[in-house]
PDB file of C-alpha atoms in Angstrom:
ATOM      1  CA  MET A 457      55.860  38.632   8.851  1.00 55.00           C
ATOM      2  CA  THR A 458      53.992  41.192   6.913  1.00 64.00           C
ATOM      3  CA  GLU A 459      51.012  42.560   8.722  1.00 70.00           C
ATOM      4  CA  LYS A 460      47.852  42.807   6.722  1.00 69.00           C
ATOM      5  CA  LYS A 461      45.476  45.570   7.464  1.00 74.00           C
ATOM      6  CA  LYS A 462      42.014  44.212   7.739  1.00 78.00           C
ATOM      7  CA  GLU A 463      39.584  46.198   5.630  1.00 83.00           C
ATOM      8  CA  THR A 464      36.667  47.130   7.780  1.00 87.00           C
ATOM      9  CA  ARG A 465      33.289  48.186   6.680  1.00 86.00           C
ATOM     10  CA  PRO A 466      32.207  51.715   7.452  1.00 89.00           C
ATOM     11  CA  ALA A 467      30.067  52.205  10.532  1.00 88.00           C
ATOM     12  CA  PRO A 468      26.356  51.767   9.839  1.00 86.00           C
ATOM     13  CA  ILE A 469      24.062  54.736   9.603  1.00 86.00           C
ATOM     14  CA  SER A 470      21.206  54.247  11.999  1.00 87.00           C
ATOM     15  CA  TYR A 471      17.777  55.781  11.840  1.00 87.00           C
ATOM     16  CA  ARG A 472      15.431  56.267  14.731  1.00 90.00           C
ATOM     17  CA  PRO A 473      12.064  57.681  13.677  1.00 91.00           C
ATOM     18  CA  PRO A 474      10.373  60.247  15.900  1.00 93.00           C
ATOM     19  CA  VAL A 475       8.245  58.653  18.588  1.00 94.00           C
ATOM     20  CA  HIS A 476       4.983  59.832  17.027  1.00 95.00           C
ATOM     21  CA  LEU A 477       5.952  58.259  13.660  1.00 93.00           C
ATOM     22  CA  ALA A 478       7.572  55.033  14.871  1.00 93.00           C
ATOM     23  CA  ASP A 479       4.465  52.860  14.563  1.00 93.00           C
ATOM     24  CA  GLU A 480       3.719  54.265  11.113  1.00 92.00           C
ATOM     25  CA  PHE A 481       7.318  53.587  10.005  1.00 93.00           C
ATOM     26  CA  HIS A 482       7.269  49.982  11.212  1.00 91.00           C
ATOM     27  CA  ALA A 483       3.859  49.387   9.605  1.00 89.00           C
ATOM     28  CA  ARG A 484       5.089  50.706   6.256  1.00 89.00           C
ATOM     29  CA  VAL A 485       8.195  48.515   6.371  1.00 87.00           C
ATOM     30  CA  GLU A 486       6.063  45.466   7.203  1.00 83.00           C
ATOM     31  CA  LYS A 487       3.615  46.246   4.419  1.00 81.00           C
ATOM     32  CA  SER A 488       6.424  46.613   1.878  1.00 80.00           C
ATOM     33  CA  GLY A 489       7.900  43.193   2.625  1.00 77.00           C
ATOM     34  CA  LEU A 490      11.404  44.686   2.456  1.00 82.00           C
ATOM     35  CA  SER A 491      14.124  44.694   5.063  1.00 82.00           C
ATOM     36  CA  TYR A 492      14.518  47.970   6.944  1.00 87.00           C
ATOM     37  CA  ASN A 493      17.681  48.740   4.983  1.00 85.00           C
ATOM     38  CA  ALA A 494      16.055  48.059   1.590  1.00 84.00           C
ATOM     39  CA  PHE A 495      12.981  50.089   2.575  1.00 87.00           C
ATOM     40  CA  ILE A 496      15.028  53.143   3.560  1.00 89.00           C
ATOM     41  CA  THR A 497      17.244  52.871   0.468  1.00 87.00           C
ATOM     42  CA  LYS A 498      14.203  52.608  -1.798  1.00 88.00           C
ATOM     43  CA  ASN A 499      12.447  55.581  -0.232  1.00 90.00           C
ATOM     44  CA  VAL A 500      15.412  57.893   0.283  1.00 90.00           C
ATOM     45  CA  PHE A 501      17.242  57.290  -2.992  1.00 89.00           C
ATOM     46  CA  ASP A 502      14.316  56.078  -5.125  1.00 86.00           C
ATOM     47  CA  GLU A 503      16.305  52.935  -5.921  1.00 80.00           C
ATOM     48  CA  PRO A 504      14.386  49.801  -6.858  1.00 77.00           C
ATOM     49  CA  PRO A 505      14.407  47.110  -4.174  1.00 69.00           C
ATOM     50  CA  PRO A 506      16.324  43.894  -4.780  1.00 65.00           C
ATOM     51  CA  LYS A 507      14.627  41.381  -7.081  1.00 65.00           C
ATOM     52  CA  GLN A 508      13.722  39.076  -4.210  1.00 59.00           C
ATOM     53  CA  SER A 509      13.015  40.652  -0.858  1.00 54.00           C
ATOM     54  CA  ARG A 510      13.772  38.570   2.184  1.00 61.00           C
ATOM     55  CA  ARG A 511      10.152  38.177   3.193  1.00 67.00           C
ATOM     56  CA  PRO A 512       6.855  38.406   1.373  1.00 70.00           C
ATOM     57  CA  SER A 513       4.764  41.529   1.711  1.00 71.00           C
ATOM     58  CA  LEU A 514       1.334  41.384   3.320  1.00 75.00           C
ATOM     59  CA  VAL A 515      -0.256  41.520  -0.137  1.00 78.00           C
ATOM     60  CA  GLU A 516       1.812  38.544  -1.312  1.00 79.00           C
ATOM     61  CA  LYS A 517       0.864  36.608   1.810  1.00 81.00           C
ATOM     62  CA  TYR A 518      -2.807  37.370   1.148  1.00 84.00           C
ATOM     63  CA  ILE A 519      -2.549  36.322  -2.497  1.00 86.00           C
ATOM     64  CA  ALA A 520      -0.771  33.069  -1.583  1.00 85.00           C
ATOM     65  CA  ARG A 521      -3.425  32.264   1.033  1.00 88.00           C
ATOM     66  CA  SER A 522      -6.170  33.083  -1.465  1.00 89.00           C
ATOM     67  CA  LEU A 523      -4.584  30.743  -4.038  1.00 89.00           C
ATOM     68  CA  GLY A 524      -4.749  27.943  -1.487  1.00 89.00           C
ATOM     69  CA  MET A 525      -8.435  28.596  -0.829  1.00 91.00           C
ATOM     70  CA  ASP A 526      -9.130  28.668  -4.575  1.00 90.00           C
ATOM     71  CA  GLY A 527      -7.468  25.270  -4.906  1.00 89.00           C
ATOM     72  CA  ARG A 528      -9.682  23.933  -2.141  1.00 90.00           C
ATOM     73  CA  LEU A 529     -12.770  25.243  -3.961  1.00 89.00           C
ATOM     74  CA  ARG A 530     -11.719  23.425  -7.137  1.00 89.00           C
ATOM     75  CA  ASP A 531     -11.379  20.231  -5.104  1.00 90.00           C
ATOM     76  CA  ILE A 532     -14.897  20.739  -3.747  1.00 89.00           C
ATOM     77  CA  PHE A 533     -16.262  21.261  -7.276  1.00 86.00           C
ATOM     78  CA  ARG A 534     -14.634  18.003  -8.405  1.00 86.00           C
ATOM     79  CA  GLU A 535     -16.090  16.181  -5.426  1.00 88.00           C
ATOM     80  CA  ILE A 536     -19.569  17.536  -6.198  1.00 88.00           C
ATOM     81  CA  ARG A 537     -19.278  16.325  -9.808  1.00 83.00           C
ATOM     82  CA  LEU A 538     -18.238  12.864  -8.612  1.00 84.00           C
ATOM     83  CA  ARG A 539     -20.979  12.491  -6.001  1.00 86.00           C
ATOM     84  CA  CYS A 540     -23.897  14.198  -7.753  1.00 84.00           C
ATOM     85  CA  SER A 541     -25.417  13.580 -11.117  1.00 79.00           C
ATOM     86  CA  GLY A 542     -27.045  15.926 -13.557  1.00 81.00           C
ATOM     87  CA  ASN A 543     -25.964  18.199 -16.329  1.00 81.00           C
ATOM     88  CA  ASP A 544     -26.821  21.357 -14.384  1.00 83.00           C
ATOM     89  CA  ILE A 545     -24.442  20.468 -11.576  1.00 84.00           C
ATOM     90  CA  ALA A 546     -21.670  19.554 -14.006  1.00 83.00           C
ATOM     91  CA  LEU A 547     -22.107  22.763 -15.991  1.00 84.00           C
ATOM     92  CA  LEU A 548     -22.146  24.984 -12.925  1.00 84.00           C
ATOM     93  CA  THR A 549     -19.117  23.371 -11.304  1.00 86.00           C
ATOM     94  CA  GLU A 550     -17.168  23.504 -14.576  1.00 86.00           C
ATOM     95  CA  GLU A 551     -18.039  27.196 -14.886  1.00 88.00           C
ATOM     96  CA  GLY A 552     -16.803  27.678 -11.318  1.00 87.00           C
ATOM     97  CA  ASP A 553     -13.565  25.883 -12.259  1.00 87.00           C
ATOM     98  CA  ASP A 554     -13.092  28.224 -15.216  1.00 89.00           C
ATOM     99  CA  ILE A 555     -13.524  31.281 -12.981  1.00 89.00           C
ATOM    100  CA  LEU A 556     -11.034  29.901 -10.455  1.00 88.00           C
ATOM    101  CA  ILE A 557      -8.501  29.236 -13.220  1.00 89.00           C
ATOM    102  CA  GLU A 558      -8.817  32.865 -14.389  1.00 90.00           C
ATOM    103  CA  LYS A 559      -8.406  34.113 -10.815  1.00 89.00           C
ATOM    104  CA  ARG A 560      -5.337  31.911 -10.329  1.00 88.00           C
ATOM    105  CA  THR A 561      -3.749  33.246 -13.502  1.00 88.00           C
ATOM    106  CA  GLU A 562      -4.305  36.860 -12.432  1.00 87.00           C
ATOM    107  CA  LYS A 563      -2.934  36.230  -8.935  1.00 85.00           C
ATOM    108  CA  MET A 564       0.162  34.476 -10.263  1.00 84.00           C
ATOM    109  CA  LYS A 565       0.828  37.454 -12.557  1.00 82.00           C
ATOM    110  CA  LEU A 566       0.441  39.827  -9.600  1.00 79.00           C
ATOM    111  CA  MET A 567       3.078  37.848  -7.744  1.00 75.00           C
ATOM    112  CA  GLY A 568       5.390  37.999 -10.767  1.00 75.00           C
ATOM    113  CA  ARG A 569       5.174  34.266 -11.477  1.00 76.00           C
ATOM    114  CA  LYS A 570       4.224  32.300 -14.537  1.00 77.00           C
ATOM    115  CA  PRO A 571       0.714  30.831 -14.352  1.00 72.00           C
TER     116      PRO A 571
END
């Protein structure tokens, strides 16, 4: 039998930040939303991160949460229009809807998605 040599990957390069910078390093990685490997590669070699990081950044989490709250506000506006009468109420809630739609569009663009 012919023996096949198994190709092995090179040993990983590890990084241990100095004790006084460890918390700062971990906070920056968390804020970026990248894996530790992608974060180091991006910052050392100035390479762009992969298209889709494995977890959302804190900003993306905030934007997603904010989109949910905006949706809830639109639901409340609709409920007000259904329960209350009067042109003033209808006009104000429709104006609020328009503002929320604009905000949603901007947030979706920030997240790199189509509105």
